[in-house]
Amino acid sequence: MNSRFKWTILASSTCVVVLLLIGARTGRAVGPDDVYGHLKVYTEVLERIKLEYVEEPDMKSVTLGAINGLLESVDPFASYLNADQYRQYEKTQDSAKAGVGLILAKRYGYVAVVDALPGSPAEQASITTGDLIESINGIATRDMPLAYAEQLLRGDPNSAVDVTVLRLRSPEPQKITLHRAAVAFPQVVEKLLPEKVGYLHVTSLAANRIDEAKAKLQDLKKQGAKYIVLDLRHCSTGDPDKGVPLANLFLDTGEITALKGQKTAQTEFDAKSQDELWKGPLVVITDRATAGGAEIAAAALLDDKRAQIVGERSYGDASLRKTIQMEDGGAVILSIAKYYSPAGKAIQDTGVVPSVQLAENDNAPELDQDGNPIPGTAPKNTEDNLLKQSIDLVTGKTTLAQLTSGENTPTVTSNQPPILEKSSPRHPER
């Protein structure tokens, strides 16, 4: 084994040891024997690649791929940035004023789309939840650090960035040019629908959106709302802990969430009675792009038996992340604690599973080979099925049992809605 290869193994092994000592997916500390056992296998695999692969590999790329693969296996939102990437990342964080409006994670080694913010360049280009970004400005995202991908998408307003997208509904990768813009967080939308149903659509928990939601909910009460449908579809931005005051608008007691980590003191967040605004019937809508604080709120309202949830399983992104600087000048960005539902489930691991799982209507048009919408291919039925089912559930036109059994036109058997008032607070065992 030549000296250069020995140094490659030593450097990469050091990174692996550091990452292993941070902890595994279960949050259990890894003992020294476990570390050295894994390290022995890792070193042997590296040596076999070096000596027996069909051609001499670029060991730097092999090592970086191994590190990024290790991180993705425990945390889809983690990143390792080398010294140059970390310097660029910090600079971009401070100076970049525009982006394309994508919320990202890692899936299958690629950069995956959690959500495209409403009205953003990405949303206007029909990029959506579940799409994979194959390359950014010609740079493959396979094994690319997530934070570096986010950095590449940021820049000056009106500047262009090319992305190649793998879509679920298109067999071929599609190259799309996006023009960066200052992306604004959508405002809270409130409407009083027929039958005194108050509709509150919260698509962001950033900025002052919690205060907006509170004011809009007050408005609905003044307008005479008897029921509330809280729509959290595409709500993926804002600090995760913003889900606490959102849930508290509908709770006067009980646990909302708990933050737990291997080296993070456990913190419990309970509802405060003075912050509750709505005691009446409530249904929540979620989809695959519901993430972060919105998931925390949805999980609390479901587990505390305050609301039923209609829609799709949420994305699964509720953690406290930390930038850990390395001796080589690089950094690891890692989840150091997770938010748990009142039932004790790690939201980042499981997402939030609705009481009634229904898919969204696919109202998107078909795309040509260049990724452009084909005129006349959009479905004619644009009815919001999830909203309709939520209204029927909250007003008592249908029951939870009827929806979960798949009955399309349930018979009204009671004048009482399925959710009348808050249930007794839950006190799960620790």
Tab-separated table of C-alpha atoms in Angstrom:
chain	number	residue	atom	x	y	z
A	1	MET	CA	0.000	0.000	0.000
A	2	ASN	CA	1.621	3.264	-1.090
A	3	SER	CA	1.933	6.207	1.284
A	4	ARG	CA	-0.607	8.360	-0.577
A	5	PHE	CA	-3.272	5.684	-0.247
A	6	LYS	CA	-2.431	5.226	3.443
A	7	TRP	CA	-2.989	8.932	4.004
A	8	THR	CA	-6.281	8.758	2.100
A	9	ILE	CA	-7.495	5.947	4.329
A	10	LEU	CA	-6.271	7.734	7.445
A	11	ALA	CA	-8.035	10.982	6.556
A	12	SER	CA	-11.298	9.364	5.507
A	13	SER	CA	-11.256	6.981	8.453
A	14	THR	CA	-10.862	9.894	10.826
A	15	CYS	CA	-14.003	11.481	9.347
A	16	VAL	CA	-15.853	8.180	9.633
A	17	VAL	CA	-14.840	7.770	13.286
A	18	VAL	CA	-15.994	11.299	14.095
A	19	LEU	CA	-19.332	10.706	12.385
A	20	LEU	CA	-19.831	7.331	14.037
A	21	LEU	CA	-19.141	8.814	17.441
A	22	ILE	CA	-21.808	11.448	16.844
A	23	GLY	CA	-24.338	8.630	17.064
A	24	ALA	CA	-26.477	6.365	14.976
A	25	ARG	CA	-30.060	6.735	13.772
A	26	THR	CA	-31.380	5.352	17.042
A	27	GLY	CA	-29.662	8.041	19.064
A	28	ARG	CA	-27.605	5.350	20.881
A	29	ALA	CA	-23.965	6.193	21.523
A	30	VAL	CA	-21.637	3.931	19.547
A	31	GLY	CA	-19.059	2.130	21.682
A	32	PRO	CA	-15.346	1.945	20.825
A	33	ASP	CA	-15.548	-1.734	19.840
A	34	ASP	CA	-18.359	-0.982	17.381
A	35	VAL	CA	-16.411	1.911	15.873
A	36	TYR	CA	-13.227	-0.086	15.346
A	37	GLY	CA	-15.150	-3.031	13.950
A	38	HIS	CA	-16.896	-0.854	11.350
A	39	LEU	CA	-13.666	0.995	10.642
A	40	LYS	CA	-11.824	-2.262	9.925
A	41	VAL	CA	-14.424	-3.254	7.334
A	42	TYR	CA	-14.410	0.238	5.818
A	43	THR	CA	-10.606	0.232	5.518
A	44	GLU	CA	-10.586	-3.203	3.887
A	45	VAL	CA	-13.243	-2.167	1.354
A	46	LEU	CA	-11.238	0.942	0.471
A	47	GLU	CA	-8.121	-1.143	-0.043
A	48	ARG	CA	-9.955	-3.636	-2.291
A	49	ILE	CA	-11.336	-0.775	-4.382
A	50	LYS	CA	-7.854	0.663	-4.746
A	51	LEU	CA	-6.193	-2.626	-5.675
A	52	GLU	CA	-8.829	-4.565	-7.605
A	53	TYR	CA	-11.275	-2.152	-9.254
A	54	VAL	CA	-11.185	-2.248	-13.070
A	55	GLU	CA	-9.281	1.044	-13.126
A	56	GLU	CA	-7.554	3.163	-10.512
A	57	PRO	CA	-10.279	5.260	-8.882
A	58	ASP	CA	-10.150	8.837	-7.684
A	59	MET	CA	-9.863	8.075	-3.987
A	60	LYS	CA	-10.864	11.605	-3.013
A	61	SER	CA	-14.201	11.120	-4.766
A	62	VAL	CA	-14.582	7.661	-3.255
A	63	THR	CA	-13.982	9.045	0.222
A	64	LEU	CA	-16.382	11.970	-0.178
A	65	GLY	CA	-19.015	9.618	-1.555
A	66	ALA	CA	-18.588	7.356	1.469
A	67	ILE	CA	-18.912	10.262	3.897
A	68	ASN	CA	-22.011	11.654	2.191
A	69	GLY	CA	-23.534	8.189	2.005
A	70	LEU	CA	-22.896	7.713	5.708
A	71	LEU	CA	-24.574	11.007	6.520
A	72	GLU	CA	-27.592	10.321	4.310
A	73	SER	CA	-28.086	6.920	5.942
A	74	VAL	CA	-28.679	8.570	9.328
A	75	ASP	CA	-30.041	11.988	8.325
A	76	PRO	CA	-31.467	13.005	4.911
A	77	PHE	CA	-30.904	16.664	5.804
A	78	ALA	CA	-27.232	16.321	6.799
A	79	SER	CA	-24.215	17.589	4.862
A	80	TYR	CA	-20.437	17.416	4.943
A	81	LEU	CA	-18.761	20.466	3.406
A	82	ASN	CA	-15.034	20.552	2.760
A	83	ALA	CA	-13.113	23.701	3.669
A	84	ASP	CA	-13.688	25.442	0.311
A	85	GLN	CA	-17.371	24.527	0.208
A	86	TYR	CA	-17.888	25.688	3.773
A	87	ARG	CA	-16.274	29.067	3.090
A	88	GLN	CA	-18.515	29.520	0.043
A	89	TYR	CA	-21.526	28.358	2.044
A	90	GLU	CA	-20.964	30.933	4.793
A	91	LYS	CA	-20.402	33.684	2.241
A	92	THR	CA	-23.584	32.802	0.352
A	93	GLN	CA	-25.592	32.620	3.568
A	94	ASP	CA	-24.607	36.198	4.338
A	95	SER	CA	-24.792	37.749	0.868
A	96	ALA	CA	-27.234	35.875	-1.392
A	97	LYS	CA	-30.559	37.664	-1.690
A	98	ALA	CA	-32.371	35.465	-4.192
A	99	GLY	CA	-33.181	31.837	-4.821
A	100	VAL	CA	-35.538	29.540	-6.706
A	101	GLY	CA	-37.872	28.614	-3.843
A	102	LEU	CA	-36.964	24.965	-3.318
A	103	ILE	CA	-36.975	23.124	0.016
A	104	LEU	CA	-34.600	20.161	-0.342
A	105	ALA	CA	-33.538	16.874	1.246
A	106	LYS	CA	-31.419	13.884	0.146
A	107	ARG	CA	-33.047	10.768	-1.288
A	108	TYR	CA	-31.361	7.843	-3.058
A	109	GLY	CA	-28.108	9.837	-3.126
A	110	TYR	CA	-29.711	12.669	-5.099
A	111	VAL	CA	-31.053	16.045	-4.061
A	112	ALA	CA	-34.822	15.647	-3.667
A	113	VAL	CA	-37.575	18.249	-3.603
A	114	VAL	CA	-39.539	18.547	-0.368
A	115	ASP	CA	-41.523	21.515	-1.650
A	116	ALA	CA	-41.534	24.348	-4.180
A	117	LEU	CA	-42.762	27.524	-2.520
A	118	PRO	CA	-45.971	28.935	-4.016
A	119	GLY	CA	-45.226	31.645	-6.579
A	120	SER	CA	-41.507	30.828	-6.696
A	121	PRO	CA	-39.480	30.255	-9.901
A	122	ALA	CA	-39.420	26.526	-9.125
A	123	GLU	CA	-43.184	26.319	-8.654
A	124	GLN	CA	-43.778	28.246	-11.873
A	125	ALA	CA	-41.626	25.651	-13.659
A	126	SER	CA	-43.875	22.861	-12.285
A	127	ILE	CA	-41.141	21.403	-10.069
A	128	THR	CA	-42.936	19.591	-7.274
A	129	THR	CA	-42.603	17.372	-4.216
A	130	GLY	CA	-40.829	14.100	-4.990
A	131	ASP	CA	-38.895	15.345	-8.031
A	132	LEU	CA	-35.149	14.681	-8.003
A	133	ILE	CA	-32.577	17.294	-9.026
A	134	GLU	CA	-30.045	15.380	-11.127
A	135	SER	CA	-27.668	18.304	-11.712
A	136	ILE	CA	-27.245	22.013	-10.981
A	137	ASN	CA	-25.373	24.078	-13.577
A	138	GLY	CA	-24.002	20.852	-15.008
A	139	ILE	CA	-22.706	19.568	-11.660
A	140	ALA	CA	-24.151	16.165	-10.765
A	141	THR	CA	-25.942	16.094	-7.416
A	142	ARG	CA	-25.231	12.416	-6.855
A	143	ASP	CA	-23.430	12.401	-3.473
A	144	MET	CA	-23.412	16.217	-3.460
A	145	PRO	CA	-23.701	17.714	0.045
A	146	LEU	CA	-27.215	19.028	0.548
A	147	ALA	CA	-25.999	22.387	1.865
A	148	TYR	CA	-23.772	22.788	-1.201
A	149	ALA	CA	-26.747	22.173	-3.504
A	150	GLU	CA	-28.709	24.835	-1.642
A	151	GLN	CA	-25.774	27.196	-2.025
A	152	LEU	CA	-25.596	26.636	-5.795
A	153	LEU	CA	-29.259	27.567	-6.149
A	154	ARG	CA	-28.806	30.910	-4.392
A	155	GLY	CA	-27.434	34.031	-6.060
A	156	ASP	CA	-28.226	37.466	-7.373
A	157	PRO	CA	-31.786	38.408	-8.391
A	158	ASN	CA	-32.592	37.645	-12.068
A	159	SER	CA	-29.482	35.475	-12.471
A	160	ALA	CA	-30.014	32.120	-14.185
A	161	VAL	CA	-29.376	28.627	-12.893
A	162	ASP	CA	-29.807	25.427	-14.923
A	163	VAL	CA	-31.231	22.346	-13.238
A	164	THR	CA	-31.857	18.881	-14.622
A	165	VAL	CA	-34.948	17.344	-13.061
A	166	LEU	CA	-36.067	13.730	-12.819
A	167	ARG	CA	-39.860	13.778	-12.575
A	168	LEU	CA	-42.148	10.983	-11.508
A	169	ARG	CA	-44.413	11.682	-14.492
A	170	SER	CA	-41.693	11.927	-17.149
A	171	PRO	CA	-39.343	9.132	-18.277
A	172	GLU	CA	-36.539	11.456	-19.377
A	173	PRO	CA	-34.499	14.000	-17.382
A	174	GLN	CA	-35.555	17.548	-18.207
A	175	LYS	CA	-33.275	20.569	-18.267
A	176	ILE	CA	-34.908	23.701	-16.898
A	177	THR	CA	-33.490	27.201	-16.630
A	178	LEU	CA	-34.683	29.050	-13.547
A	179	HIS	CA	-34.186	32.733	-12.859
A	180	ARG	CA	-33.498	33.485	-9.229
A	181	ALA	CA	-35.819	35.875	-7.444
A	182	ALA	CA	-36.450	37.210	-3.974
A	183	VAL	CA	-38.896	34.591	-2.769
A	184	ALA	CA	-41.650	35.867	-0.476
A	185	PHE	CA	-43.344	33.618	2.034
A	186	PRO	CA	-47.064	33.296	1.217
A	187	GLN	CA	-49.513	35.039	3.496
A	188	VAL	CA	-52.172	33.220	5.487
A	189	VAL	CA	-55.464	32.889	3.590
A	190	GLU	CA	-58.813	32.958	5.376
A	191	LYS	CA	-62.303	32.420	3.920
A	192	LEU	CA	-65.747	31.826	5.328
A	193	LEU	CA	-67.207	29.013	3.231
A	194	PRO	CA	-70.865	27.924	3.051
A	195	GLU	CA	-72.362	26.293	6.158
A	196	LYS	CA	-70.242	28.545	8.393
A	197	VAL	CA	-67.044	26.615	7.650
A	198	GLY	CA	-63.993	28.740	8.346
A	199	TYR	CA	-61.091	27.923	6.024
A	200	LEU	CA	-57.577	28.827	7.225
A	201	HIS	CA	-54.725	28.085	4.791
A	202	VAL	CA	-51.265	28.422	6.340
A	203	THR	CA	-48.494	27.807	3.778
A	204	SER	CA	-45.553	29.117	5.808
A	205	LEU	CA	-44.564	29.520	9.441
A	206	ALA	CA	-41.753	31.949	8.636
A	207	ALA	CA	-41.683	35.669	9.416
A	208	ASN	CA	-44.866	36.764	11.231
A	209	ARG	CA	-47.177	34.103	9.841
A	210	ILE	CA	-48.193	32.828	13.285
A	211	ASP	CA	-49.470	36.295	14.187
A	212	GLU	CA	-51.299	36.376	10.844
A	213	ALA	CA	-52.904	33.002	11.505
A	214	LYS	CA	-54.041	34.210	14.919
A	215	ALA	CA	-55.584	37.383	13.470
A	216	LYS	CA	-57.280	35.498	10.612
A	217	LEU	CA	-58.725	32.963	13.038
A	218	GLN	CA	-60.139	35.815	15.101
A	219	ASP	CA	-61.704	37.229	11.926
A	220	LEU	CA	-63.372	33.903	11.161
A	221	LYS	CA	-64.834	33.793	14.661
A	222	LYS	CA	-66.240	37.313	14.217
A	223	GLN	CA	-67.784	36.246	10.898
A	224	GLY	CA	-69.681	33.497	12.697
A	225	ALA	CA	-67.649	30.405	11.789
A	226	LYS	CA	-68.895	27.225	13.462
A	227	TYR	CA	-66.244	24.885	12.062
A	228	ILE	CA	-62.589	25.286	11.073
A	229	VAL	CA	-60.606	23.524	8.356
A	230	LEU	CA	-56.880	24.185	8.882
A	231	ASP	CA	-55.073	23.618	5.576
A	232	LEU	CA	-51.345	22.915	6.042
A	233	ARG	CA	-50.610	21.729	2.521
A	234	HIS	CA	-47.284	23.011	1.191
A	235	CYS	CA	-46.428	24.455	4.603
A	236	SER	CA	-42.718	23.640	4.797
A	237	THR	CA	-40.898	26.822	5.857
A	238	GLY	CA	-40.210	28.437	9.204
A	239	ASP	CA	-38.428	27.133	12.289
A	240	PRO	CA	-39.855	23.825	13.540
A	241	ASP	CA	-40.700	25.278	16.950
A	242	LYS	CA	-43.193	27.617	15.241
A	243	GLY	CA	-45.501	24.626	15.180
A	244	VAL	CA	-45.983	25.001	18.928
A	245	PRO	CA	-47.873	28.337	18.895
A	246	LEU	CA	-49.838	27.198	15.835
A	247	ALA	CA	-51.099	24.093	17.636
A	248	ASN	CA	-51.721	26.138	20.782
A	249	LEU	CA	-54.361	28.188	18.930
A	250	PHE	CA	-56.532	25.059	19.120
A	251	LEU	CA	-55.382	23.556	22.444
A	252	ASP	CA	-55.701	24.787	26.009
A	253	THR	CA	-53.833	21.983	27.746
A	254	GLY	CA	-51.685	18.934	27.056
A	255	GLU	CA	-48.345	18.255	25.430
A	256	ILE	CA	-47.650	19.652	21.971
A	257	THR	CA	-44.182	18.230	21.315
A	258	ALA	CA	-40.910	17.218	22.949
A	259	LEU	CA	-37.376	17.857	21.701
A	260	LYS	CA	-34.921	15.021	22.409
A	261	GLY	CA	-31.342	14.318	21.372
A	262	GLN	CA	-28.326	12.268	22.390
A	263	LYS	CA	-26.591	15.308	23.903
A	264	THR	CA	-29.499	17.740	23.970
A	265	ALA	CA	-31.468	18.252	27.159
A	266	GLN	CA	-35.030	17.042	26.693
A	267	THR	CA	-37.456	19.934	26.372
A	268	GLU	CA	-41.223	19.555	26.512
A	269	PHE	CA	-43.614	22.079	25.014
A	270	ASP	CA	-47.090	22.196	26.549
A	271	ALA	CA	-50.164	24.149	25.548
A	272	LYS	CA	-50.994	27.354	27.420
A	273	SER	CA	-54.674	27.932	28.075
A	274	GLN	CA	-54.413	31.689	27.512
A	275	ASP	CA	-53.200	31.149	23.928
A	276	GLU	CA	-56.136	29.009	22.798
A	277	LEU	CA	-58.489	30.721	20.333
A	278	TRP	CA	-60.719	27.983	18.924
A	279	LYS	CA	-62.636	25.333	20.880
A	280	GLY	CA	-64.983	24.171	18.134
A	281	PRO	CA	-64.818	21.356	15.565
A	282	LEU	CA	-61.543	21.149	13.635
A	283	VAL	CA	-60.113	19.175	10.706
A	284	VAL	CA	-56.544	19.527	9.394
A	285	ILE	CA	-55.375	18.889	5.818
A	286	THR	CA	-51.815	17.712	5.067
A	287	ASP	CA	-49.892	16.598	1.996
A	288	ARG	CA	-46.432	15.321	1.077
A	289	ALA	CA	-45.048	18.864	1.283
A	290	THR	CA	-46.245	19.483	4.840
A	291	ALA	CA	-43.009	19.666	6.821
A	292	GLY	CA	-41.295	21.050	9.904
A	293	GLY	CA	-43.420	23.118	12.263
A	294	ALA	CA	-46.599	22.295	10.360
A	295	GLU	CA	-45.980	18.605	11.064
A	296	ILE	CA	-45.440	19.328	14.756
A	297	ALA	CA	-48.787	21.135	14.918
A	298	ALA	CA	-50.616	18.420	12.965
A	299	ALA	CA	-49.152	15.619	15.100
A	300	ALA	CA	-50.131	17.389	18.323
A	301	LEU	CA	-53.708	18.048	17.210
A	302	LEU	CA	-54.089	14.426	16.102
A	303	ASP	CA	-52.454	12.749	19.115
A	304	ASP	CA	-54.228	15.006	21.615
A	305	LYS	CA	-57.508	13.968	19.936
A	306	ARG	CA	-58.272	17.555	19.071
A	307	ALA	CA	-58.657	17.076	15.303
A	308	GLN	CA	-58.795	14.532	12.531
A	309	ILE	CA	-56.330	14.830	9.665
A	310	VAL	CA	-57.304	14.343	6.029
A	311	GLY	CA	-54.824	14.002	3.171
A	312	GLU	CA	-51.383	12.550	2.589
A	313	ARG	CA	-48.600	11.492	4.944
A	314	SER	CA	-46.422	14.510	5.677
A	315	TYR	CA	-42.797	14.694	4.555
A	316	GLY	CA	-40.953	14.010	7.816
A	317	ASP	CA	-38.671	16.933	8.660
A	318	ALA	CA	-38.726	18.086	12.267
A	319	SER	CA	-35.337	18.401	13.901
A	320	LEU	CA	-32.848	20.805	15.436
A	321	ARG	CA	-29.782	21.066	13.206
A	322	LYS	CA	-26.304	22.233	14.090
A	323	THR	CA	-23.215	23.177	12.105
A	324	ILE	CA	-20.212	21.333	13.556
A	325	GLN	CA	-16.860	22.704	12.395
A	326	MET	CA	-14.104	20.201	11.592
A	327	GLU	CA	-10.364	20.533	12.117
A	328	ASP	CA	-9.737	20.584	8.356
A	329	GLY	CA	-11.798	23.773	8.005
A	330	GLY	CA	-14.842	21.927	6.743
A	331	ALA	CA	-18.101	21.336	8.579
A	332	VAL	CA	-20.815	18.781	9.204
A	333	ILE	CA	-24.418	20.007	9.308
A	334	LEU	CA	-26.353	17.454	11.326
A	335	SER	CA	-29.628	16.942	13.148
A	336	ILE	CA	-28.734	16.851	16.851
A	337	ALA	CA	-32.263	16.502	18.244
A	338	LYS	CA	-35.675	15.461	16.952
A	339	TYR	CA	-39.175	16.657	17.715
A	340	TYR	CA	-41.535	13.974	18.999
A	341	SER	CA	-45.315	13.816	18.872
A	342	PRO	CA	-47.353	13.465	22.092
A	343	ALA	CA	-47.618	9.751	21.248
A	344	GLY	CA	-43.823	9.510	21.372
A	345	LYS	CA	-43.100	9.180	17.641
A	346	ALA	CA	-40.130	10.943	16.042
A	347	ILE	CA	-41.820	13.076	13.393
A	348	GLN	CA	-38.709	13.162	11.196
A	349	ASP	CA	-38.692	9.356	11.032
A	350	THR	CA	-42.360	8.687	10.318
A	351	GLY	CA	-43.991	11.918	9.205
A	352	VAL	CA	-47.606	12.386	10.274
A	353	VAL	CA	-50.049	9.745	9.066
A	354	PRO	CA	-53.565	11.188	8.502
A	355	SER	CA	-56.710	9.714	10.015
A	356	VAL	CA	-58.079	9.630	6.456
A	357	GLN	CA	-55.421	9.036	3.807
A	358	LEU	CA	-56.502	10.540	0.501
A	359	ALA	CA	-54.336	11.562	-2.444
A	360	GLU	CA	-54.480	15.024	-3.929
A	361	ASN	CA	-56.098	15.414	-7.333
A	362	ASP	CA	-53.439	15.516	-10.034
A	363	ASN	CA	-54.337	18.748	-11.787
A	364	ALA	CA	-50.997	19.122	-13.549
A	365	PRO	CA	-50.879	18.963	-17.363
A	366	GLU	CA	-48.762	16.436	-19.203
A	367	LEU	CA	-45.240	17.537	-20.111
A	368	ASP	CA	-43.360	17.312	-23.390
A	369	GLN	CA	-39.763	16.063	-23.649
A	370	ASP	CA	-38.473	19.522	-22.765
A	371	GLY	CA	-40.547	19.676	-19.612
A	372	ASN	CA	-43.057	22.181	-20.957
A	373	PRO	CA	-46.809	21.765	-20.292
A	374	ILE	CA	-48.760	20.342	-23.231
A	375	PRO	CA	-51.805	22.565	-23.916
A	376	GLY	CA	-55.156	20.914	-23.339
A	377	THR	CA	-53.841	18.036	-21.208
A	378	ALA	CA	-54.768	19.417	-17.785
A	379	PRO	CA	-57.615	17.477	-16.119
A	380	LYS	CA	-60.991	19.183	-16.476
A	381	ASN	CA	-62.067	18.309	-12.931
A	382	THR	CA	-60.212	20.748	-10.696
A	383	GLU	CA	-62.344	20.227	-7.587
A	384	ASP	CA	-60.308	20.195	-4.381
A	385	ASN	CA	-61.164	16.703	-3.189
A	386	LEU	CA	-59.292	16.978	0.114
A	387	LEU	CA	-61.056	20.205	1.037
A	388	LYS	CA	-64.454	18.754	0.101
A	389	GLN	CA	-63.904	15.651	2.226
A	390	SER	CA	-62.615	17.774	5.116
A	391	ILE	CA	-65.715	19.979	5.028
A	392	ASP	CA	-67.978	16.930	4.999
A	393	LEU	CA	-66.090	15.477	7.965
A	394	VAL	CA	-65.966	18.606	10.121
A	395	THR	CA	-69.656	19.435	9.560
A	396	GLY	CA	-70.824	15.887	10.254
A	397	LYS	CA	-72.081	15.106	6.734
A	398	THR	CA	-69.834	12.088	6.824
A	399	THR	CA	-68.074	10.168	9.564
A	400	LEU	CA	-64.502	9.058	9.998
A	401	ALA	CA	-65.583	5.422	9.633
A	402	GLN	CA	-67.321	6.150	6.337
A	403	LEU	CA	-64.306	7.961	4.910
A	404	THR	CA	-61.835	5.277	5.947
A	405	SER	CA	-64.088	2.566	4.495
A	406	GLY	CA	-64.052	4.308	1.123
A	407	GLU	CA	-67.724	5.191	0.899
A	408	ASN	CA	-68.126	8.037	-1.574
A	409	THR	CA	-71.652	9.171	-0.688
A	410	PRO	CA	-72.174	8.430	2.992
A	411	THR	CA	-75.579	8.714	4.590
A	412	VAL	CA	-75.925	11.278	7.344
A	413	THR	CA	-76.822	9.330	10.497
A	414	SER	CA	-76.330	12.095	13.043
A	415	ASN	CA	-76.626	15.839	13.254
A	416	GLN	CA	-73.533	15.959	15.445
A	417	PRO	CA	-70.118	16.508	13.853
A	418	PRO	CA	-67.488	13.863	14.589
A	419	ILE	CA	-65.345	16.337	16.523
A	420	LEU	CA	-67.359	18.489	18.901
A	421	GLU	CA	-65.019	19.710	21.596
A	422	LYS	CA	-61.529	18.971	22.768
A	423	SER	CA	-61.094	15.610	24.450
A	424	SER	CA	-59.434	15.196	27.800
A	425	PRO	CA	-55.712	15.947	27.648
A	426	ARG	CA	-53.448	12.981	27.023
A	427	HIS	CA	-50.659	12.209	29.421
A	428	PRO	CA	-48.552	9.557	27.656
A	429	GLU	CA	-46.184	7.485	29.725
A	430	ARG	CA	-42.523	8.401	29.536
